[in-house]
């Protein structure tokens, strides 16, 4: 484990000095219910990274940057959850749409079918598709593009 730089104050003093203002900042960035979660995750991330810091300059700004990133992550996660719930309701309300999609991709390989479902049924971002497929985000983008090209070629024939 790396030892913190000698000019770094103890971590608890940062929490005492900036915890309340981080909560106010988090409330500005997200709803009040999630703000406390954002602050908790911010402090956890900061605590994990604290021993690797090389100096104690701009610690307040560093904490604010972490809090902003965490709030954005929570926002994206919440947006995906809402979109997934809306998509599930839409598919449930119109089963013929889901059946049509399955009929269109029926003759394709399993890999191509999975890729198309992740992108267009689950409406996942390329980073999430990459995580599910075990590849990089650019590779996931290429797989979706290739799957669409295969689908176009098949429908043109």
PDB file of C-alpha atoms in Angstrom, residues 7-103:
ATOM      1  CA  UNK A   7       1.268  17.207   3.368  1.00  0.00           C
ATOM      2  CA  UNK A   8      -2.109  15.412   3.219  1.00  0.00           C
ATOM      3  CA  UNK A   9      -4.383  15.986   6.190  1.00  0.00           C
ATOM      4  CA  UNK A  10      -6.102  12.997   7.791  1.00  0.00           C
ATOM      5  CA  UNK A  11      -9.067  11.928   5.677  1.00  0.00           C
ATOM      6  CA  UNK A  12     -11.600  12.513   8.453  1.00  0.00           C
ATOM      7  CA  UNK A  13     -10.688  16.212   8.504  1.00  0.00           C
ATOM      8  CA  UNK A  14     -11.669  16.451   4.823  1.00  0.00           C
ATOM      9  CA  UNK A  15     -14.998  14.815   5.600  1.00  0.00           C
ATOM     10  CA  UNK A  16     -15.563  17.205   8.511  1.00  0.00           C
ATOM     11  CA  UNK A  17     -14.565  20.246   6.471  1.00  0.00           C
ATOM     12  CA  UNK A  18     -16.395  19.466   3.230  1.00  0.00           C
ATOM     13  CA  UNK A  19     -19.048  16.818   3.920  1.00  0.00           C
ATOM     14  CA  UNK A  20     -21.947  19.244   4.371  1.00  0.00           C
ATOM     15  CA  UNK A  21     -21.110  21.292   1.293  1.00  0.00           C
ATOM     16  CA  UNK A  22     -20.723  18.086  -0.758  1.00  0.00           C
ATOM     17  CA  UNK A  23     -24.257  17.145   0.287  1.00  0.00           C
ATOM     18  CA  UNK A  24     -25.545  20.546  -0.888  1.00  0.00           C
ATOM     19  CA  UNK A  25     -23.660  20.083  -4.157  1.00  0.00           C
ATOM     20  CA  UNK A  26     -25.109  16.578  -4.602  1.00  0.00           C
ATOM     21  CA  UNK A  27     -28.631  17.899  -3.968  1.00  0.00           C
ATOM     22  CA  UNK A  28     -28.115  20.425  -6.768  1.00  0.00           C
ATOM     23  CA  UNK A  29     -27.028  17.676  -9.142  1.00  0.00           C
ATOM     24  CA  UNK A  30     -29.609  15.030  -8.288  1.00  0.00           C
ATOM     25  CA  UNK A  31     -32.795  14.534  -6.347  1.00  0.00           C
ATOM     26  CA  UNK A  32     -32.670  14.763  -2.519  1.00  0.00           C
ATOM     27  CA  UNK A  33     -33.221  11.018  -2.112  1.00  0.00           C
ATOM     28  CA  UNK A  34     -30.139  10.126  -4.150  1.00  0.00           C
ATOM     29  CA  UNK A  35     -27.977  12.978  -2.821  1.00  0.00           C
ATOM     30  CA  UNK A  36     -26.960  11.110   0.319  1.00  0.00           C
ATOM     31  CA  UNK A  37     -26.063   8.041  -1.749  1.00  0.00           C
ATOM     32  CA  UNK A  38     -23.986  10.253  -4.020  1.00  0.00           C
ATOM     33  CA  UNK A  39     -22.083  11.710  -1.057  1.00  0.00           C
ATOM     34  CA  UNK A  40     -21.505   8.285   0.482  1.00  0.00           C
ATOM     35  CA  UNK A  41     -20.161   6.887  -2.779  1.00  0.00           C
ATOM     36  CA  UNK A  42     -18.070  10.038  -3.285  1.00  0.00           C
ATOM     37  CA  UNK A  43     -16.428   9.651   0.103  1.00  0.00           C
ATOM     38  CA  UNK A  44     -15.858   5.949  -0.482  1.00  0.00           C
ATOM     39  CA  UNK A  45     -14.167   6.600  -3.823  1.00  0.00           C
ATOM     40  CA  UNK A  46     -12.126   9.411  -2.315  1.00  0.00           C
ATOM     41  CA  UNK A  47     -11.038   7.252   0.614  1.00  0.00           C
ATOM     42  CA  UNK A  48      -9.903   4.498  -1.748  1.00  0.00           C
ATOM     43  CA  UNK A  49      -7.898   6.959  -3.856  1.00  0.00           C
ATOM     44  CA  UNK A  50      -6.562   9.054  -0.963  1.00  0.00           C
ATOM     45  CA  UNK A  51      -3.419   7.011  -0.298  1.00  0.00           C
ATOM     46  CA  UNK A  52      -2.335   7.437  -3.931  1.00  0.00           C
ATOM     47  CA  UNK A  53      -2.492  11.257  -3.931  1.00  0.00           C
ATOM     48  CA  UNK A  54       0.859  12.937  -4.333  1.00  0.00           C
ATOM     49  CA  UNK A  55       0.003  16.292  -2.728  1.00  0.00           C
ATOM     50  CA  UNK A  56      -2.685  18.042  -0.752  1.00  0.00           C
ATOM     51  CA  UNK A  57      -3.413  20.863  -3.196  1.00  0.00           C
ATOM     52  CA  UNK A  58      -7.003  21.420  -4.333  1.00  0.00           C
ATOM     53  CA  UNK A  59      -8.540  18.666  -2.192  1.00  0.00           C
ATOM     54  CA  UNK A  60     -11.902  20.447  -2.089  1.00  0.00           C
ATOM     55  CA  UNK A  61     -12.023  20.661  -5.896  1.00  0.00           C
ATOM     56  CA  UNK A  62     -10.966  16.998  -6.094  1.00  0.00           C
ATOM     57  CA  UNK A  63     -13.896  15.998  -3.857  1.00  0.00           C
ATOM     58  CA  UNK A  64     -16.307  18.111  -5.920  1.00  0.00           C
ATOM     59  CA  UNK A  65     -15.079  16.446  -9.135  1.00  0.00           C
ATOM     60  CA  UNK A  66     -15.666  12.997  -7.649  1.00  0.00           C
ATOM     61  CA  UNK A  67     -19.136  14.028  -6.411  1.00  0.00           C
ATOM     62  CA  UNK A  68     -20.051  15.396  -9.842  1.00  0.00           C
ATOM     63  CA  UNK A  69     -18.905  12.194 -11.543  1.00  0.00           C
ATOM     64  CA  UNK A  70     -20.825  10.028  -9.081  1.00  0.00           C
ATOM     65  CA  UNK A  71     -23.985  12.118  -9.540  1.00  0.00           C
ATOM     66  CA  UNK A  72     -23.683  11.789 -13.316  1.00  0.00           C
ATOM     67  CA  UNK A  73     -23.231   8.020 -12.960  1.00  0.00           C
ATOM     68  CA  UNK A  74     -26.356   7.817 -10.782  1.00  0.00           C
ATOM     69  CA  UNK A  75     -28.275   9.903 -13.310  1.00  0.00           C
ATOM     70  CA  UNK A  76     -27.238   7.635 -16.189  1.00  0.00           C
ATOM     71  CA  UNK A  77     -28.081   4.520 -14.191  1.00  0.00           C
ATOM     72  CA  UNK A  78     -31.508   5.916 -13.290  1.00  0.00           C
ATOM     73  CA  UNK A  79     -32.170   6.914 -16.882  1.00  0.00           C
ATOM     74  CA  UNK A  80     -31.312   3.424 -18.110  1.00  0.00           C
ATOM     75  CA  UNK A  81     -33.578   1.868 -15.491  1.00  0.00           C
ATOM     76  CA  UNK A  82     -36.475   4.100 -16.580  1.00  0.00           C
ATOM     77  CA  UNK A  83     -35.826   3.399 -20.254  1.00  0.00           C
ATOM     78  CA  UNK A  84     -35.634  -0.340 -19.622  1.00  0.00           C
ATOM     79  CA  UNK A  85     -38.891  -0.254 -17.639  1.00  0.00           C
ATOM     80  CA  UNK A  86     -40.594   1.784 -20.377  1.00  0.00           C
ATOM     81  CA  UNK A  87     -39.304  -0.575 -23.070  1.00  0.00           C
ATOM     82  CA  UNK A  88     -40.518  -3.618 -21.130  1.00  0.00           C
ATOM     83  CA  UNK A  89     -43.978  -2.060 -20.722  1.00  0.00           C
ATOM     84  CA  UNK A  90     -44.053  -1.146 -24.411  1.00  0.00           C
ATOM     85  CA  UNK A  91     -43.089  -4.660 -25.502  1.00  0.00           C
ATOM     86  CA  UNK A  92     -45.607  -6.160 -23.066  1.00  0.00           C
ATOM     87  CA  UNK A  93     -48.329  -3.839 -24.369  1.00  0.00           C
ATOM     88  CA  UNK A  94     -47.565  -4.673 -27.996  1.00  0.00           C
ATOM     89  CA  UNK A  95     -46.438  -8.308 -28.176  1.00  0.00           C
ATOM     90  CA  UNK A  96     -46.679  -8.307 -31.968  1.00  0.00           C
ATOM     91  CA  UNK A  97     -43.763  -5.801 -32.135  1.00  0.00           C
ATOM     92  CA  UNK A  98     -41.539  -8.155 -30.136  1.00  0.00           C
ATOM     93  CA  UNK A  99     -42.709 -11.089 -32.237  1.00  0.00           C
ATOM     94  CA  UNK A 100     -41.932  -9.165 -35.439  1.00  0.00           C
ATOM     95  CA  UNK A 101     -38.420  -8.375 -34.205  1.00  0.00           C
ATOM     96  CA  UNK A 102     -37.825 -12.018 -33.294  1.00  0.00           C
ATOM     97  CA  UNK A 103     -39.104 -13.085 -36.709  1.00  0.00           C
TER      98      UNK A 103
END
